[in-house]
Short mmCIF file of C-alpha atoms and ligand atoms in Angstrom, two decimals:
data_model
loop_
_atom_site.label_atom_id
_atom_site.label_comp_id
_atom_site.label_asym_id
_atom_site.label_seq_id
_atom_site.Cartn_x
_atom_site.Cartn_y
_atom_site.Cartn_z
CA PRO M 1 67.46 91.76 137.53
CA ASP M 2 70.76 92.53 139.18
CA PRO M 3 70.23 95.66 141.31
CA SER M 4 73.98 96.23 141.55
CA SER M 5 74.54 96.44 137.75
CA ARG M 6 74.85 99.99 136.48
CA SER M 7 74.87 98.68 132.88
CA GLN M 8 71.50 97.00 133.44
CA ALA M 9 70.08 100.16 135.06
CA LEU M 10 71.31 102.26 132.08
CA HIS M 11 69.73 99.83 129.63
CA THR M 12 66.40 100.01 131.49
CA ARG M 13 66.58 103.80 131.27
CA ALA M 14 67.65 103.69 127.58
CA LYS M 15 64.58 101.65 126.66
CA ARG M 16 62.40 104.63 127.45
CA SER M 17 63.98 106.85 124.76
CA LEU M 18 65.81 104.54 122.29
CA PRO M 19 64.14 101.64 120.41
CA GLY M 20 65.06 98.56 122.48
CA GLY M 21 67.40 100.86 124.36
CA ASN M 22 69.74 100.73 121.36
CA THR M 23 71.15 103.13 118.75
CA ARG M 24 73.63 100.80 117.02
CA THR M 25 72.57 97.22 116.28
CA THR M 26 76.16 95.94 116.27
CA VAL M 27 76.75 96.78 119.94
CA TYR M 28 73.53 95.23 121.31
CA LEU M 29 73.98 92.29 123.62
CA SER M 30 71.17 90.25 125.20
CA PRO M 31 69.86 90.71 127.89
CA TYR M 32 71.63 94.10 128.07
CA PRO M 33 74.92 95.52 126.77
CA VAL M 34 77.85 96.46 128.99
CA TYR M 35 78.20 100.28 128.99
CA ALA M 36 81.65 101.84 128.60
CA ALA M 37 82.90 104.49 131.02
CA HIS M 38 86.39 105.30 129.72
CA GLY M 39 89.39 103.73 128.07
CA ALA M 40 93.17 104.05 127.84
CA GLY M 41 95.48 102.11 125.55
CA CYS M 42 94.12 98.58 125.03
CA ARG M 43 91.86 98.64 128.06
CA VAL M 44 88.28 99.79 128.62
CA HIS M 45 86.60 100.38 131.96
CA ASP M 46 82.90 99.69 132.10
CA VAL M 47 80.43 101.57 134.27
CA ASP M 48 80.49 98.82 136.88
CA GLY M 49 84.25 99.17 137.35
CA ASN M 50 85.28 96.08 135.36
CA VAL M 51 88.42 96.40 133.26
CA LEU M 52 88.30 94.75 129.83
CA ILE M 53 91.09 94.17 127.34
CA ASP M 54 89.65 95.70 124.15
CA CYS M 55 89.84 93.26 121.23
CA ILE M 56 87.24 95.03 119.08
CA ASN M 57 88.54 98.63 119.19
CA ASN M 58 85.33 100.21 118.05
CA PHE M 59 84.84 97.58 115.36
CA THR M 60 88.42 97.83 114.08
CA ALA M 61 88.61 101.66 113.95
CA LEU M 62 90.90 102.37 116.90
CA ILE M 63 94.23 100.97 115.70
CA HIS M 64 96.04 102.92 118.48
CA GLY M 65 93.56 101.94 121.19
CA HIS M 66 91.93 104.53 123.42
CA ALA M 67 93.01 108.06 124.30
CA HIS M 68 96.38 107.85 122.57
CA PRO M 69 98.27 110.97 123.75
CA ALA M 70 99.34 112.08 120.24
CA LEU M 71 95.81 111.71 118.85
CA ALA M 72 94.22 113.40 121.86
CA ALA M 73 96.71 116.34 121.57
CA ALA M 74 95.92 116.76 117.86
CA ALA M 75 92.19 116.73 118.50
CA HIS M 76 92.41 119.10 121.48
CA ARG M 77 94.46 121.61 119.51
CA GLN M 78 91.89 121.63 116.70
CA ILE M 79 88.86 121.79 119.05
CA ASP M 80 90.33 124.99 120.50
CA LEU M 81 90.63 126.45 117.00
CA GLY M 82 87.10 125.54 115.87
CA THR M 83 85.61 122.18 114.93
CA ALA M 84 83.95 122.75 111.57
CA PHE M 85 83.70 125.54 109.02
CA GLY M 86 81.67 126.32 105.93
CA MET M 87 85.07 126.56 104.25
CA PRO M 88 87.76 124.03 103.36
CA THR M 89 90.77 123.73 105.67
CA GLU M 90 94.42 122.82 105.06
CA SER M 91 93.96 119.68 107.14
CA GLU M 92 92.03 117.87 104.39
CA ILE M 93 94.85 118.39 101.92
CA ALA M 94 97.43 116.88 104.28
CA LEU M 95 95.39 113.72 104.86
CA ALA M 96 94.56 113.43 101.14
CA GLU M 97 98.28 113.68 100.27
CA LEU M 98 99.20 110.95 102.75
CA LEU M 99 96.55 108.54 101.47
CA ALA M 100 97.34 109.21 97.79
CA GLU M 101 101.00 108.61 98.57
CA ARG M 102 100.38 105.30 100.39
CA VAL M 103 97.46 103.58 98.70
CA PRO M 104 98.15 102.38 95.12
CA GLY M 105 94.57 102.81 93.86
CA ILE M 106 94.16 106.41 95.17
CA GLU M 107 95.21 109.38 93.01
CA HIS M 108 92.43 111.71 94.16
CA ILE M 109 90.16 111.36 97.21
CA ARG M 110 87.05 112.95 98.74
CA PHE M 111 86.17 112.68 102.40
CA THR M 112 82.87 111.59 103.93
CA ASN M 113 81.58 111.12 107.47
CA SER M 114 81.44 107.32 107.45
CA GLY M 115 82.32 104.20 105.52
CA THR M 116 78.66 103.82 104.55
CA GLU M 117 78.78 107.22 102.82
CA ALA M 118 82.11 106.43 101.18
CA VAL M 119 80.68 103.23 99.63
CA MET M 120 77.52 105.08 98.56
CA MET M 121 79.53 107.78 96.80
CA ALA M 122 81.79 105.17 95.17
CA LEU M 123 78.78 103.35 93.71
CA LYS M 124 77.29 106.64 92.49
CA ALA M 125 80.64 107.59 90.92
CA ALA M 126 80.85 104.23 89.15
CA ARG M 127 77.32 104.63 87.72
CA ALA M 128 77.99 108.19 86.59
CA PHE M 129 81.34 107.35 85.04
CA THR M 130 80.12 104.29 83.10
CA GLY M 131 76.54 105.37 82.47
CA ARG M 132 75.42 101.88 83.64
CA PRO M 133 72.91 101.13 86.43
CA LYS M 134 74.00 97.87 88.13
CA ILE M 135 76.45 97.02 90.89
CA ALA M 136 77.96 93.58 91.60
CA LYS M 137 78.98 92.61 95.15
CA VAL M 138 80.04 89.51 97.01
CA GLU M 139 77.40 87.28 98.64
CA GLY M 140 77.07 88.01 102.35
CA ALA M 141 79.63 90.84 102.42
CA TYR M 142 79.16 93.94 104.60
CA HIS M 143 79.76 97.41 103.17
CA GLY M 144 77.62 99.63 105.42
CA SER M 145 73.97 100.49 105.06
CA TYR M 146 73.44 102.01 101.57
CA ASP M 147 70.62 100.02 99.98
CA HIS M 148 72.58 98.46 97.12
CA ALA M 149 75.67 97.79 99.22
CA GLU M 150 73.75 95.90 101.92
CA THR M 151 71.97 93.60 99.45
CA SER M 152 72.53 89.91 100.36
CA LEU M 153 74.30 90.92 103.59
CA ASP M 154 74.10 88.06 106.03
CA ALA M 155 71.64 86.21 103.76
CA SER M 156 70.46 83.04 105.48
CA PRO M 157 70.48 79.61 103.79
CA ALA M 158 66.74 79.72 102.99
CA ASN M 159 67.43 82.74 100.71
CA TRP M 160 70.72 81.72 99.13
CA GLY M 161 69.50 80.37 95.82
CA ASP M 162 71.86 78.91 93.21
CA ALA M 163 75.49 78.63 94.34
CA ALA M 164 76.71 79.80 90.92
CA ALA M 165 74.28 82.73 90.79
CA PRO M 166 73.36 83.73 94.38
CA ALA M 167 70.03 85.44 94.95
CA SER M 168 69.86 89.25 95.31
CA VAL M 169 68.25 89.49 98.76
CA ALA M 170 67.12 92.77 100.39
CA HIS M 171 68.62 93.27 103.86
CA SER M 172 66.01 95.65 105.31
CA GLN M 173 62.31 95.05 105.03
CA GLY M 174 60.65 97.50 102.65
CA THR M 175 63.62 97.81 100.27
CA PRO M 176 62.27 98.76 96.83
CA GLN M 177 62.38 95.92 94.34
CA GLY M 178 64.36 98.13 91.98
CA VAL M 179 67.32 97.96 94.37
CA THR M 180 67.67 94.17 94.39
CA ALA M 181 67.05 94.13 90.61
CA ASP M 182 70.13 96.36 90.16
CA VAL M 183 72.48 94.20 92.26
CA VAL M 184 74.35 91.16 90.91
CA VAL M 185 75.51 88.91 93.72
CA LEU M 186 78.85 87.14 93.24
CA PRO M 187 80.00 83.86 94.84
CA PHE M 188 83.29 84.70 96.65
CA ASN M 189 86.41 83.00 95.33
CA ASP M 190 84.48 81.11 92.63
CA CYS M 191 86.27 82.21 89.42
CA PRO M 192 84.22 80.50 86.69
CA ALA M 193 80.82 81.46 88.19
CA THR M 194 81.86 85.06 88.90
CA GLU M 195 83.35 85.53 85.43
CA ALA M 196 80.16 84.14 83.86
CA LEU M 197 77.98 86.58 85.90
CA LEU M 198 80.15 89.57 84.99
CA ARG M 199 79.99 88.67 81.29
CA ALA M 200 76.23 88.06 81.39
CA HIS M 201 75.56 91.49 82.97
CA ALA M 202 78.47 93.42 81.36
CA ALA M 203 76.37 95.88 79.39
CA SER M 204 74.57 97.11 82.50
CA LEU M 205 77.31 96.73 85.18
CA ALA M 206 78.92 99.90 86.52
CA GLY M 207 81.20 98.36 89.14
CA VAL M 208 82.23 95.37 91.22
CA LEU M 209 82.39 96.17 94.94
CA ILE M 210 84.67 93.88 96.95
CA ASP M 211 86.32 93.75 100.37
CA LEU M 212 89.50 91.72 99.94
CA LEU M 213 89.22 90.23 103.45
CA PRO M 214 85.48 90.34 104.03
CA ASN M 215 84.56 90.05 107.71
CA ARG M 216 81.03 88.67 107.22
CA VAL M 217 82.26 86.19 104.60
CA GLY M 218 84.45 84.61 107.28
CA LEU M 219 87.47 86.94 107.21
CA ILE M 220 89.10 84.78 104.58
CA PRO M 221 91.09 86.52 101.86
CA ALA M 222 90.18 86.72 98.21
CA SER M 223 92.41 84.22 96.41
CA ALA M 224 95.17 85.49 94.11
CA GLY M 225 93.45 83.81 91.18
CA TYR M 226 90.11 85.42 92.00
CA LEU M 227 91.70 88.88 92.12
CA ARG M 228 93.61 88.35 88.89
CA MET M 229 90.37 87.27 87.18
CA LEU M 230 88.40 90.23 88.61
CA ARG M 231 91.00 92.75 87.47
CA ARG M 232 91.34 91.23 84.00
CA VAL M 233 87.61 90.81 83.33
CA THR M 234 86.49 94.17 84.75
CA ALA M 235 89.17 96.00 82.73
CA GLU M 236 88.13 94.14 79.55
CA LEU M 237 84.40 94.89 80.06
CA GLY M 238 84.75 98.51 81.19
CA ILE M 239 83.41 97.72 84.68
CA LEU M 240 85.05 99.63 87.54
CA LEU M 241 86.75 97.57 90.28
CA ILE M 242 85.90 99.10 93.65
CA VAL M 243 87.86 97.81 96.65
CA ASP M 244 86.35 98.52 100.03
CA GLU M 245 89.23 99.12 102.43
CA VAL M 246 87.13 100.62 105.27
CA ILE M 247 88.39 97.84 107.55
CA THR M 248 91.44 96.53 105.65
CA LEU M 249 93.35 99.83 105.49
CA ARG M 250 94.69 98.64 108.87
CA LEU M 251 96.57 95.71 107.19
CA ALA M 252 99.38 97.67 105.52
CA PRO M 253 100.33 101.29 104.62
CA GLY M 254 98.73 100.68 101.23
CA GLY M 255 95.84 98.60 102.59
CA ALA M 256 94.91 95.05 101.56
CA GLN M 257 95.23 96.01 97.87
CA SER M 258 99.00 96.49 98.32
CA ARG M 259 99.28 93.33 100.41
CA LEU M 260 97.31 91.15 97.96
CA GLY M 261 98.56 92.83 94.79
CA VAL M 262 95.59 94.34 92.99
CA THR M 263 95.08 97.98 91.96
CA PRO M 264 91.41 98.99 91.84
CA ASP M 265 89.79 101.90 90.01
CA LEU M 266 88.08 103.16 93.18
CA THR M 267 88.92 102.57 96.84
CA THR M 268 86.82 103.29 99.89
CA VAL M 269 88.50 103.94 103.26
CA GLY M 270 87.36 104.86 106.76
CA LYS M 271 87.71 103.80 110.39
CA ILE M 272 91.45 104.07 111.31
CA MET M 273 92.03 107.17 109.16
CA GLY M 274 89.76 109.28 111.39
CA GLY M 275 91.97 108.84 114.47
CA GLY M 276 88.92 107.92 116.56
CA PHE M 277 86.52 110.44 114.97
CA PRO M 278 83.83 109.86 112.31
CA VAL M 279 85.30 109.54 108.84
CA GLY M 280 85.23 107.91 105.44
CA GLY M 281 86.74 108.52 102.05
CA VAL M 282 86.28 107.56 98.41
CA GLY M 283 89.41 107.70 96.26
CA GLY M 284 90.60 106.43 92.94
CA ARG M 285 91.81 107.14 89.44
CA ALA M 286 91.80 110.86 88.74
CA ASP M 287 89.69 110.47 85.58
CA VAL M 288 86.99 108.57 87.50
CA MET M 289 87.13 110.92 90.52
CA ALA M 290 86.51 113.81 88.08
CA VAL M 291 82.80 112.99 88.35
CA PHE M 292 82.95 115.00 91.61
CA ASP M 293 84.93 117.95 90.20
CA PRO M 294 82.90 121.18 90.42
CA THR M 295 85.38 123.46 88.64
CA ALA M 296 83.56 123.29 85.27
CA GLY M 297 80.05 123.69 86.69
CA ARG M 298 77.64 121.16 88.19
CA PRO M 299 79.55 117.90 88.59
CA ALA M 300 78.21 114.55 87.35
CA VAL M 301 77.91 113.54 91.02
CA PRO M 302 77.38 116.44 93.44
CA HIS M 303 78.64 115.56 96.93
CA GLY M 304 78.55 117.71 100.05
CA GLY M 305 78.16 116.73 103.69
CA THR M 306 77.95 119.24 106.56
CA PHE M 307 80.76 117.55 108.49
CA SER M 308 82.70 116.02 105.54
CA ALA M 309 86.44 116.69 106.01
CA ASN M 310 85.84 118.42 109.32
CA PRO M 311 89.25 119.38 110.68
CA VAL M 312 88.93 117.43 113.94
CA SER M 313 88.60 114.10 112.03
CA MET M 314 91.29 115.25 109.55
CA VAL M 315 94.01 116.22 112.07
CA SER M 316 93.34 113.25 114.37
CA GLY M 317 93.33 110.94 111.36
CA LEU M 318 96.57 112.36 110.07
CA ALA M 319 98.17 111.84 113.50
CA ALA M 320 96.93 108.24 113.60
CA MET M 321 98.22 107.49 110.10
CA GLN M 322 101.61 109.11 110.77
CA LEU M 323 102.10 106.84 113.79
CA LEU M 324 101.69 103.78 111.56
CA ASP M 325 105.26 103.11 110.46
CA ASP M 326 106.79 99.78 109.43
CA THR M 327 107.68 98.87 113.04
CA VAL M 328 104.08 99.30 114.17
CA TYR M 329 102.69 97.25 111.26
CA ALA M 330 105.30 94.53 111.92
CA GLN M 331 104.25 94.36 115.58
CA LEU M 332 100.53 94.22 114.70
CA ASP M 333 101.25 91.38 112.23
CA ARG M 334 103.32 89.47 114.77
CA HIS M 335 100.63 89.84 117.42
CA GLY M 336 97.97 88.73 114.96
CA ASP M 337 99.97 85.59 114.08
CA MET M 338 100.63 84.89 117.80
CA LEU M 339 96.96 85.19 118.60
CA ARG M 340 95.71 83.09 115.65
CA GLN M 341 98.21 80.41 116.60
CA GLY M 342 97.30 80.56 120.32
CA LEU M 343 93.58 80.39 119.62
CA ASN M 344 93.96 77.47 117.22
CA GLN M 345 95.95 75.66 119.96
CA ALA M 346 93.18 76.50 122.47
CA PHE M 347 90.57 74.83 120.17
CA ALA M 348 92.82 71.77 119.86
CA ASP M 349 93.45 71.60 123.66
CA ALA M 350 89.72 71.86 124.38
CA GLY M 351 88.86 69.26 121.76
CA ILE M 352 86.44 71.67 120.11
CA ALA M 353 86.24 71.98 116.31
CA GLY M 354 87.16 75.57 115.59
CA GLN M 355 89.64 77.88 113.89
CA ALA M 356 90.94 81.42 113.76
CA THR M 357 91.04 83.04 110.32
CA GLY M 358 92.18 86.52 109.25
CA LEU M 359 95.32 88.40 108.30
CA GLY M 360 97.56 90.77 110.26
CA SER M 361 95.74 92.44 113.13
CA LEU M 362 92.29 91.10 112.08
CA ILE M 363 91.14 87.75 113.45
CA LYS M 364 87.88 85.85 113.31
CA LEU M 365 86.86 82.80 115.28
CA HIS M 366 84.75 79.99 113.83
CA LEU M 367 83.27 76.99 115.61
CA LYS M 368 84.00 74.74 112.65
CA ALA M 369 87.27 73.19 111.55
CA ASP M 370 86.80 72.66 107.79
CA LYS M 371 88.78 74.81 105.38
CA LEU M 372 86.74 77.94 104.54
CA THR M 373 86.83 79.60 101.12
CA SER M 374 83.30 80.98 100.59
CA TYR M 375 80.46 82.72 102.41
CA ARG M 376 78.44 79.50 102.49
CA ASP M 377 81.37 77.53 103.99
CA ALA M 378 81.83 80.10 106.74
CA TYR M 379 78.17 80.60 107.54
CA PRO M 380 77.54 79.25 111.09
CA SER M 381 74.75 76.76 111.84
CA PRO M 382 72.23 78.00 114.44
CA ALA M 383 73.96 75.82 117.06
CA GLN M 384 77.38 77.27 116.13
CA ALA M 385 76.01 80.82 116.29
CA ARG M 386 74.52 80.18 119.73
CA ALA M 387 77.76 78.63 120.95
CA MET M 388 79.77 81.62 119.62
CA ALA M 389 77.49 84.01 121.52
CA ARG M 390 78.03 81.93 124.66
CA PHE M 391 81.81 81.91 124.07
CA ASN M 392 81.71 85.71 123.70
CA ARG M 393 79.85 86.02 127.00
CA GLU M 394 82.37 83.79 128.79
CA MET M 395 85.20 85.94 127.37
CA LEU M 396 83.45 89.14 128.41
CA ASN M 397 82.85 87.86 131.95
CA ARG M 398 86.59 87.13 132.13
CA GLY M 399 87.60 90.59 130.90
CA VAL M 400 88.00 90.20 127.13
CA LEU M 401 85.84 92.34 124.80
CA MET M 402 85.34 91.12 121.20
CA ALA M 403 82.46 91.19 118.69
CA SER M 404 79.71 88.79 119.68
CA TYR M 405 80.12 86.91 116.38
CA GLY M 406 83.83 86.30 116.90
CA LEU M 407 85.69 89.26 115.36
CA ILE M 408 88.89 90.54 116.95
CA ALA M 409 90.90 93.61 115.96
CA LEU M 410 94.21 94.35 117.73
CA SER M 411 95.73 97.72 118.61
CA SER M 412 99.25 99.10 118.66
CA PRO M 413 99.42 99.59 122.50
CA MET M 414 99.05 95.80 123.02
CA ARG M 415 102.08 93.94 124.34
CA ASP M 416 102.99 90.25 124.22
CA GLN M 417 101.51 89.68 127.70
CA ASP M 418 98.15 91.09 126.52
CA ILE M 419 98.07 88.55 123.67
CA ALA M 420 98.94 85.80 126.15
CA GLN M 421 96.08 86.96 128.43
CA ILE M 422 93.59 86.74 125.55
CA VAL M 423 94.75 83.20 124.67
CA GLU M 424 94.56 82.08 128.33
CA THR M 425 91.05 83.50 128.64
CA ALA M 426 90.01 81.67 125.47
CA HIS M 427 91.26 78.40 127.00
CA ASP M 428 89.06 78.98 130.02
CA ALA M 429 86.01 79.99 127.96
CA LEU M 430 86.38 76.98 125.63
CA ASN M 431 86.66 74.69 128.63
CA VAL M 432 83.25 75.98 129.82
CA LEU M 433 81.78 75.23 126.36
CA ARG M 434 83.20 71.71 126.49
CA ARG M 435 82.12 71.02 130.09
CA GLU M 436 78.60 72.21 129.44
CA GLU M 437 78.48 70.51 126.05
CA VAL M 438 77.32 73.70 124.42
CA LEU M 439 78.20 72.32 120.99
N1 PMP E 501 82.61 98.83 104.61
C1 PMP E 501 83.09 97.87 105.42
C2 PMP E 501 83.94 96.79 104.85
C3 PMP E 501 82.80 97.90 106.78
O1 PMP E 501 83.25 96.98 107.60
C4 PMP E 501 82.01 99.00 107.29
C5 PMP E 501 81.69 99.15 108.75
N2 PMP E 501 82.04 98.17 109.61
C6 PMP E 501 81.53 99.93 106.41
C7 PMP E 501 81.86 99.84 105.06
C8 PMP E 501 80.66 101.07 106.86
O2 PMP E 501 81.42 101.97 107.63
P1 PMP E 501 80.72 102.93 108.69
O3 PMP E 501 80.33 102.04 109.85
O4 PMP E 501 81.79 103.93 109.02
O5 PMP E 501 79.55 103.55 108.02
#
């Protein structure tokens, strides 16, 4: 124990009232996490007075970093006017208009409190619209914690099954067998196998859920051919194509779907469009979204939510989205390319097999050099996972905060010298890995 560490003291205290001292699995770090005190722009101060350059930005949500003056002003104004009402407010219309204008697949949208809820409502909408029970999703992909959406998430090699027909594996213990029975797991970027699975299950498939740049699948994009096949086959078979843009909305005004050229039937959004507050949204074709329409009586899919479309999230989200003009996207893309290039050079200089994947402001590090196209390619060996955790700790101890499994998300306040600092720190951290022969 380090008696001078406030983070360690807080974790010890937390263990008395939170299981394992933790309320969010993704932010746990062994032996204890570093606790945040406050942040401004692209920097976070921890409770021990260390200053970190923030490369995770609340798991990609804070595209403008911390405490952006325009977002803070919007939130403060609304807080003084009331934070939530048992009535709709004008603020939800303004954010809906902006998203419908920018995102090709969104004609109508409903707001939720999280990406998890957005995905859950999208899957329910697809089932109600088609009258079919099953959902297809990509092996290993993360879509939040709704039972069907988390099936096969992070599945380990012992559970993979056939490469052409991956096993439907429950993520949480105790998941009812009916859940896994209603999920068809697709091998990412494998056109013939995916098409065969869609055709085999067509009569019972309501929708295909896909993240076009899936983080847990290695942050490698869906190939153009894969997307063309998905759009053609789902349209032919009456299956809805559901694109999860909870993370990838940060890639372009119209999200990854506009960047990669596919228009889905339903789209889920979240993270950046809450301006730092809890948010999610499910949008899509007006005829499909009509399953939520209450004007003719009880809708096919009733959907409420005490804090759905609360005006604090709505006005802060609108402010965040309005700041995202072409100049800001161009800078985020340029910084992403600079960082990917710098990190790849750092691997080469250190003589360590590794690579940086991703697109735009999203970057993922891998401790393997082979070309990655699928979940199984990208899946780290136990030694690679341990080495990545060590790399993360070396980065953290040198003032760079990223996800422990190698995810980086940039923010608009970052400048060229911040990118250079991250690259320089990666050089130092990789040198430790090489010196200590961690790999
Ligand atoms: N979909 C994707 C692709 C995500 O990455 C996430 C969260 N990281 C979610 C859905 C769930 O969003 P939330 O954490 O807001 O529930």
